[in-house]
XYZ file of C-alpha atoms in Angstrom:
513
model
C 18.331 -4.993 -14.250
C 19.096 -8.684 -14.225
C 20.856 -11.481 -15.608
C 22.392 -14.760 -15.020
C 25.542 -16.010 -16.621
C 26.673 -19.479 -16.820
C 30.441 -19.902 -16.972
C 32.488 -22.060 -19.167
C 35.091 -23.034 -16.004
C 33.780 -22.803 -12.467
C 35.484 -20.090 -10.463
C 36.405 -17.688 -13.362
C 35.245 -14.112 -13.162
C 33.381 -12.434 -16.046
C 32.769 -9.018 -17.341
C 29.726 -8.281 -18.806
C 28.344 -5.709 -20.964
C 24.830 -4.383 -20.487
C 23.191 -2.514 -23.705
C 20.112 -0.782 -22.628
C 17.881 1.605 -25.003
C 14.526 3.525 -25.273
C 11.635 2.030 -27.312
C 11.721 3.971 -30.574
C 9.034 3.088 -32.996
C 11.019 4.705 -35.738
C 13.652 2.146 -35.281
C 13.829 -1.448 -36.388
C 13.273 -4.060 -33.366
C 16.814 -5.727 -34.068
C 18.687 -2.463 -34.141
C 17.734 -1.377 -30.828
C 20.677 -2.596 -28.926
C 23.277 -2.556 -32.035
C 25.549 0.405 -31.086
C 26.421 0.672 -34.832
C 22.731 1.348 -35.473
C 21.724 3.033 -32.431
C 23.697 6.079 -31.283
C 21.660 6.139 -28.462
C 22.201 2.829 -26.673
C 23.587 3.052 -23.132
C 26.384 0.850 -22.173
C 27.821 -0.408 -18.899
C 29.936 -2.897 -17.367
C 29.530 -5.309 -14.592
C 31.712 -8.263 -13.094
C 30.230 -11.208 -11.954
C 31.574 -14.416 -10.114
C 30.550 -17.299 -8.051
C 30.685 -14.937 -5.219
C 27.314 -13.806 -6.365
C 26.058 -16.931 -7.736
C 26.997 -15.363 -11.442
C 24.251 -13.083 -11.000
C 24.455 -9.802 -12.690
C 22.569 -6.767 -11.424
C 22.421 -3.139 -12.317
C 20.589 -0.258 -10.728
C 20.509 1.889 -13.627
C 19.861 5.389 -12.740
C 19.054 8.965 -14.898
C 16.252 7.183 -16.972
C 13.294 9.225 -18.573
C 10.286 8.731 -16.506
C 7.101 6.974 -17.980
C 9.482 5.352 -20.558
C 9.750 1.947 -22.157
C 13.385 0.311 -22.423
C 14.656 -2.698 -23.856
C 18.165 -4.403 -22.622
C 20.153 -7.442 -22.749
C 23.699 -8.407 -21.668
C 26.459 -9.666 -23.630
C 29.987 -10.992 -22.558
C 31.154 -10.178 -26.299
C 30.385 -13.950 -27.755
C 27.247 -14.702 -26.387
C 24.331 -12.579 -25.435
C 21.365 -12.793 -23.262
C 17.560 -13.088 -24.073
C 16.315 -9.498 -24.291
C 14.480 -7.931 -21.592
C 11.713 -5.275 -21.575
C 11.270 -2.925 -18.978
C 9.755 0.781 -18.318
C 9.988 3.448 -15.633
C 7.041 4.865 -13.660
C 5.462 8.150 -14.228
C 6.773 11.030 -12.317
C 4.850 12.624 -9.517
C 3.775 15.567 -12.003
C 2.406 13.009 -14.619
C -0.891 12.856 -14.956
C -1.903 9.244 -15.639
C -5.465 7.711 -16.180
C -4.474 4.063 -15.801
C -2.106 1.354 -15.031
C -1.999 -2.191 -15.736
C -0.326 -4.923 -13.620
C -0.963 -8.848 -12.837
C 0.028 -10.197 -8.974
C 0.770 -13.657 -8.256
C 1.840 -15.893 -5.675
C 2.466 -19.620 -4.745
C 4.340 -21.306 -7.494
C 4.989 -24.784 -6.308
C 7.287 -26.227 -8.995
C 6.379 -29.597 -8.399
C 2.760 -29.544 -8.761
C 2.533 -27.886 -12.291
C 3.296 -25.435 -14.983
C 3.344 -21.875 -14.598
C 0.988 -20.918 -17.408
C -0.159 -17.964 -15.058
C 3.105 -16.528 -15.778
C 3.040 -17.028 -19.315
C -0.332 -15.599 -19.974
C 0.308 -12.601 -18.413
C 3.581 -11.709 -20.426
C 1.231 -11.768 -23.384
C -0.733 -8.645 -22.108
C 0.347 -6.091 -24.550
C -0.055 -2.877 -22.308
C 1.134 -4.187 -18.917
C 3.117 -1.828 -16.797
C 4.544 -4.089 -14.107
C 3.759 -7.238 -12.303
C 3.607 -7.909 -8.748
C 4.817 -10.956 -6.535
C 3.435 -11.331 -3.301
C 5.815 -14.230 -1.965
C 6.295 -18.036 -2.161
C 7.976 -17.671 -5.438
C 9.922 -20.979 -4.584
C 9.346 -23.780 -2.303
C 11.619 -25.026 -0.029
C 10.321 -28.734 0.702
C 12.550 -31.903 -0.192
C 11.546 -34.606 -2.637
C 10.941 -37.149 -0.154
C 7.497 -35.007 0.821
C 4.307 -35.496 -0.988
C 2.636 -32.413 -0.756
C 2.016 -30.685 -4.032
C 3.706 -33.323 -6.380
C 1.082 -33.716 -9.160
C 3.677 -33.521 -11.488
C 6.436 -36.369 -10.810
C 8.587 -35.601 -13.435
C 9.048 -32.055 -12.265
C 9.291 -33.218 -8.715
C 12.171 -35.444 -9.898
C 14.579 -32.489 -11.629
C 14.174 -30.218 -9.071
C 17.348 -29.340 -7.134
C 18.345 -29.740 -4.551
C 16.401 -33.168 -3.982
C 16.313 -32.344 -0.169
C 14.693 -29.373 1.575
C 16.583 -26.261 0.783
C 18.630 -25.000 4.072
C 21.806 -23.596 3.080
C 22.895 -20.874 0.697
C 23.631 -23.246 -2.116
C 20.733 -25.132 -1.935
C 18.641 -21.900 -1.940
C 20.400 -20.800 -5.223
C 19.888 -24.551 -6.682
C 16.433 -24.070 -6.319
C 16.004 -20.616 -7.816
C 18.052 -21.930 -10.698
C 15.687 -25.165 -11.117
C 12.590 -22.629 -11.301
C 14.310 -20.226 -14.042
C 16.049 -22.938 -16.308
C 12.958 -25.238 -16.602
C 9.969 -22.987 -16.901
C 9.604 -21.017 -19.799
C 6.345 -19.282 -18.415
C 8.315 -17.816 -15.315
C 11.172 -16.512 -17.743
C 8.597 -14.682 -20.244
C 7.381 -12.777 -17.672
C 10.515 -11.958 -16.049
C 11.712 -10.420 -19.658
C 8.161 -8.789 -20.181
C 7.923 -6.160 -17.513
C 9.716 -4.858 -14.195
C 8.264 -6.419 -11.046
C 7.373 -5.206 -7.312
C 8.395 -8.377 -5.337
C 8.135 -9.243 -1.489
C 8.904 -12.740 0.124
C 6.381 -14.374 2.021
C 7.547 -17.601 4.238
C 8.491 -20.325 1.503
C 11.193 -18.375 0.310
C 12.511 -18.926 3.708
C 10.911 -21.877 5.028
C 7.030 -22.679 6.129
C 5.626 -20.130 8.425
C 8.799 -18.624 9.346
C 9.074 -15.589 11.885
C 11.233 -13.550 13.391
C 11.864 -10.070 15.417
C 15.279 -8.011 16.382
C 14.520 -8.667 20.230
C 12.508 -12.152 20.088
C 12.434 -15.816 18.890
C 13.350 -16.687 15.306
C 12.206 -19.606 13.842
C 9.541 -21.738 11.723
C 7.343 -24.330 11.755
C 9.053 -26.129 9.208
C 12.588 -25.572 10.797
C 14.107 -28.273 12.951
C 17.451 -27.236 14.677
C 18.014 -30.943 15.597
C 16.281 -33.385 13.322
C 15.043 -36.716 14.201
C 15.842 -38.436 10.826
C 19.376 -38.165 8.348
C 19.994 -38.826 4.988
C 19.580 -42.994 5.141
C 16.340 -42.447 6.738
C 13.031 -43.515 4.891
C 11.163 -41.165 2.947
C 8.129 -41.594 5.326
C 10.444 -41.173 8.355
C 11.946 -37.707 6.625
C 8.417 -36.712 6.031
C 7.399 -37.185 9.343
C 10.365 -35.526 10.776
C 9.792 -32.730 8.314
C 13.761 -32.958 7.431
C 16.731 -35.201 6.594
C 19.078 -33.336 8.496
C 19.812 -30.935 11.398
C 19.019 -27.640 9.987
C 20.878 -25.430 12.980
C 20.583 -22.002 13.637
C 17.246 -20.358 12.008
C 18.803 -17.079 11.624
C 21.648 -18.378 9.580
C 19.299 -20.216 7.735
C 17.250 -16.959 6.541
C 20.136 -14.728 6.173
C 21.417 -17.313 3.352
C 17.816 -17.592 2.136
C 17.919 -13.761 1.904
C 21.125 -13.378 0.019
C 20.181 -15.918 -2.702
C 16.672 -14.236 -3.024
C 18.552 -10.844 -3.409
C 20.874 -12.557 -6.033
C 17.800 -13.703 -8.221
C 15.202 -11.379 -7.781
C 15.576 -8.325 -9.986
C 14.755 -5.872 -7.085
C 17.051 -3.108 -5.260
C 18.984 -4.203 -2.474
C 17.641 -1.834 0.592
C 19.033 -0.432 3.390
C 19.217 -2.383 6.759
C 15.857 -2.881 8.458
C 15.110 -3.923 12.278
C 14.630 -7.522 12.641
C 16.614 -11.048 11.595
C 18.523 -9.818 8.448
C 21.996 -8.298 8.587
C 22.431 -6.716 5.145
C 19.160 -5.769 3.432
C 15.353 -4.535 3.345
C 12.582 -5.666 0.698
C 10.670 -2.258 1.137
C 9.554 -0.940 -1.796
C 7.094 2.164 -2.246
C 6.374 3.137 -6.145
C 4.366 6.233 -7.135
C 2.571 6.214 -10.118
C 2.408 9.502 -11.221
C -0.739 11.210 -9.819
C -2.885 7.897 -10.170
C -1.522 5.250 -7.230
C 1.093 4.588 -4.381
C 2.172 1.067 -4.055
C 4.035 -0.018 -0.893
C 5.645 -3.409 -0.395
C 7.039 -4.589 2.901
C 8.566 -7.194 4.875
C 6.212 -9.249 6.867
C 8.407 -12.287 8.154
C 11.807 -11.258 9.645
C 11.522 -7.518 10.452
C 8.299 -7.837 13.380
C 6.587 -10.833 13.322
C 6.120 -12.547 16.702
C 6.081 -16.836 17.019
C 2.610 -16.815 18.089
C 0.207 -16.954 16.512
C 2.457 -17.760 13.508
C 2.396 -21.377 14.547
C -0.755 -21.570 16.133
C -3.482 -24.531 15.476
C -7.011 -22.952 15.175
C -8.384 -26.358 13.900
C -7.664 -28.525 16.698
C -9.559 -26.778 19.649
C -12.826 -27.338 17.819
C -12.261 -31.239 17.573
C -13.608 -31.137 21.151
C -17.373 -30.178 19.907
C -17.270 -32.105 16.517
C -15.484 -35.039 16.971
C -18.686 -37.126 18.031
C -21.285 -34.451 17.433
C -22.970 -35.710 14.291
C -26.258 -33.642 14.350
C -25.390 -30.826 12.146
C -28.540 -28.748 12.867
C -27.689 -28.467 16.460
C -24.348 -26.433 15.420
C -26.832 -23.636 14.342
C -29.087 -23.667 17.687
C -27.587 -21.486 19.878
C -29.476 -23.162 22.851
C -27.996 -26.461 21.936
C -24.816 -27.993 24.214
C -22.593 -28.235 21.106
C -23.145 -24.888 19.950
C -22.591 -23.309 23.158
C -19.278 -25.442 23.627
C -18.430 -24.014 19.924
C -19.117 -20.619 20.860
C -16.488 -21.037 23.811
C -13.871 -22.242 21.664
C -14.401 -19.472 19.441
C -14.276 -16.743 21.638
C -11.055 -18.094 23.152
C -9.508 -18.298 19.676
C -10.449 -14.955 18.907
C -9.367 -13.601 21.982
C -5.910 -14.969 21.705
C -5.709 -13.851 17.832
C -6.445 -10.365 19.121
C -3.682 -10.202 21.612
C -1.925 -6.648 21.233
C 1.441 -8.299 22.077
C 1.407 -10.063 18.743
C 2.572 -8.514 15.633
C 3.417 -9.099 12.007
C 4.757 -6.219 10.516
C 6.285 -4.142 13.387
C 5.827 -0.789 14.319
C 8.127 0.594 11.659
C 6.462 -1.186 8.612
C 2.922 -0.010 9.787
C 4.194 3.535 10.190
C 5.856 3.308 6.625
C 2.411 2.038 5.162
C 0.230 4.976 6.604
C 2.802 7.475 6.196
C 2.745 6.503 2.722
C -0.863 6.358 2.278
C -1.547 9.696 4.097
C 0.947 11.584 1.752
C -0.629 10.057 -1.416
C -4.035 11.084 -0.259
C -2.388 14.795 0.274
C -1.555 14.691 -3.152
C -4.631 14.103 -4.687
C -3.869 10.496 -5.948
C -7.195 8.284 -5.927
C -5.352 5.015 -4.981
C -3.329 3.616 -2.153
C -2.260 -0.030 -2.632
C -0.572 -2.304 -0.174
C 0.932 -5.155 -1.323
C 0.994 -7.565 1.539
C 1.658 -11.344 1.479
C -1.053 -12.888 3.146
C -4.899 -12.081 3.439
C -6.320 -9.508 5.225
C -9.768 -10.088 5.247
C -11.285 -12.446 7.872
C -11.292 -16.166 6.430
C -13.608 -18.761 7.743
C -13.530 -22.340 6.301
C -15.710 -23.185 3.960
C -19.125 -24.737 5.262
C -20.072 -27.970 3.267
C -23.169 -27.838 4.829
C -24.077 -24.559 2.856
C -22.575 -25.735 -0.573
C -26.344 -26.683 -1.795
C -27.184 -22.840 -1.305
C -24.893 -21.995 -4.448
C -26.100 -24.679 -6.715
C -28.947 -24.326 -9.246
C -31.934 -25.093 -7.758
C -32.667 -28.342 -9.824
C -29.582 -29.876 -8.038
C -29.708 -28.495 -4.433
C -31.759 -31.076 -3.006
C -29.340 -33.750 -4.374
C -26.156 -32.096 -3.419
C -27.680 -31.494 0.206
C -28.215 -34.965 0.712
C -24.646 -35.880 -0.462
C -23.326 -33.357 1.829
C -25.800 -34.568 4.881
C -24.247 -38.215 4.423
C -20.640 -36.876 4.255
C -21.123 -34.905 7.410
C -22.514 -37.365 9.435
C -20.030 -39.857 8.697
C -18.184 -39.984 12.386
C -14.627 -39.828 10.370
C -15.600 -36.510 8.710
C -15.009 -34.755 11.696
C -12.446 -32.185 9.965
C -15.304 -31.018 8.029
C -17.518 -30.668 10.687
C -14.849 -28.437 12.317
C -15.347 -26.529 8.992
C -19.027 -25.983 9.968
C -18.396 -25.276 13.376
C -15.895 -22.368 12.696
C -18.207 -20.840 9.757
C -21.205 -20.942 12.464
C -19.149 -18.852 15.072
C -16.978 -16.789 12.607
C -13.526 -18.406 13.582
C -10.723 -18.112 11.391
C -8.623 -20.867 10.073
C -5.605 -18.805 9.341
C -3.684 -17.242 12.121
C -0.623 -17.047 9.843
C -2.446 -14.389 8.344
C -3.969 -10.994 9.597
C -6.592 -12.942 11.249
C -3.968 -13.850 13.954
C -2.765 -10.431 14.536
C -6.244 -8.484 14.753
C -4.944 -5.971 16.871
C -2.461 -4.830 14.000
C -5.114 -5.300 11.346
C -7.095 -2.644 13.549
C -4.304 -0.335 13.749
C -4.054 -0.606 9.795
C -7.719 -0.021 8.972
C -8.332 2.667 11.208
C -5.129 4.350 9.587
C -6.617 3.282 5.926
C -10.122 5.136 6.908
C -8.226 8.398 8.128
C -5.108 8.612 5.497
C -6.138 7.109 2.364
C -8.745 7.657 -0.217
C -9.513 4.350 -1.893
C -7.143 1.629 -0.077
C -6.798 -1.753 -1.987
C -4.836 -4.813 0.005
C -3.305 -7.311 -2.682
C -2.450 -10.756 -0.871
C -0.989 -14.263 -1.758
C -0.511 -17.109 0.453
C -3.762 -18.767 0.473
C -3.783 -20.466 -2.660
C -7.298 -19.448 -3.718
C -9.363 -16.376 -5.029
C -10.779 -13.738 -2.752
C -12.364 -10.495 -2.532
C -13.215 -9.022 0.879
C -14.584 -5.552 1.598
C -12.740 -4.666 4.696
C -14.993 -3.446 7.667
C -13.848 -1.454 10.612
C -11.880 -3.699 13.270
C -11.683 -6.507 10.648
C -15.044 -7.858 11.056
C -17.096 -9.794 8.863
C -20.062 -7.185 8.128
C -20.154 -4.813 10.931
C -19.328 -1.183 10.942
C -18.212 0.930 7.979
C -16.409 -0.289 4.956
C -13.022 0.591 4.618
C -10.772 -0.947 1.860
C -10.647 -3.966 -0.553
C -8.773 -7.146 -0.191
C -8.255 -8.866 -3.068
C -6.546 -12.326 -3.013
C -4.857 -14.470 -5.829
C -5.000 -18.034 -6.639
C -1.733 -19.944 -6.217
C 0.135 -20.268 -9.717
C 0.085 -23.849 -9.173
C 0.022 -24.411 -5.374
C -3.362 -26.258 -4.315
C -6.243 -24.919 -2.448
C -9.856 -25.611 -1.254
C -10.816 -27.105 -4.702
C -8.579 -30.011 -4.162
C -9.939 -30.602 -0.721
C -13.438 -30.274 -1.790
C -13.065 -31.777 -5.052
C -12.168 -35.359 -3.463
C -14.890 -34.781 -1.034
C -17.420 -34.283 -4.007
C -16.023 -36.759 -6.227
C -18.249 -39.954 -6.003
């Protein structure tokens, strides 16, 4: 259970009282947390200070399973908003259903968090899952995802978050100014993992390997006095120092602000916590969430670029029909590039999760199957299904028949424009089945195959939940991670970004005359 206190004076230490009560339909709502009206109110004291950014977290033990509770914190003068939570059904409980919402990718400067707000109104919601990118690290000098300038201008700090207080201030901005986020936080418990932006874009780290990120510049070529353009080009406005120090401070702020338990040490970069969560939901489902950034992730192919190699085939080849002709020179070149890319991303030396996390997932699924549970759920930060770029040349296939010819005429004109080589790259990657996302499981095909083999043997009905991509996806996962070959093994559902922009932004600009 979580709250944050705003002190009257900086530096003071404050003792807060937690009040917790089981929801009782025979008791008036306003009496639940009043000890004078409800003899069953549980009370605990907790001290908070600037050492924890005035965050108070209480891990309450001994509660009844499958039970709804309300809670609030007070300093004796003022009280927090009332929160709702619930406990999971016990392993012996017979459960017919569970209701949850899952989210990822909430960029504060790109919109309001309406999705959280709507989910908070679901009457029977049991819990929610956040799959990462709960906050974004970028400074105000960038132009990415800044559709709401007033939200950008109120974001603290105005620079990229690098140090502990930077991360704390960014979390504070999100919670102070977005009511939708506060509503879902007080509505139901959460299962939560980080992806990269809680740290910095495309972060990676292993216990005995390199530690860094695409958006971490140990030494910055710009400074605070540089122009916004120079800062954006450098992706920084100051030296960002040791990535391991940065990631540990980011993790500290995350654990302060997120209402999840601090775990034991995990292998990898972090010095104090694990975010592994295993939730058993009665006899219905097992849910597993693990770190995929700082425990076992290799630098490659996390920061690889799969688009640029295809420029050799698409920069000057404007005849799109030749892309489909296996005998054409351009298609043969496309195939060579695709085969090289796929071979690289199947390198057994590459790891996203690491052996310990892989074994945890598969062992949990195996125990769940043995217990007769029908559902096994892996809450993954990134997409597991094969992500191939949108082929603009095929867009007319999805249009009503009456509009298809005009849409095809329009896309033909766009794709044959010499400057549209990026869109032609999309066609080339689609016809050759090449992935555009090496930071996701496509880049770790060997590890994905291990997991899918395990799912096939050790699970009844495995589901992979994913975020990161900003778009909605529904994949059937086949053996070896192929598009449609072999036996189906699992389902992968990907949620859109809460506000972060996806393919719709790019295609909307192209398709708008």
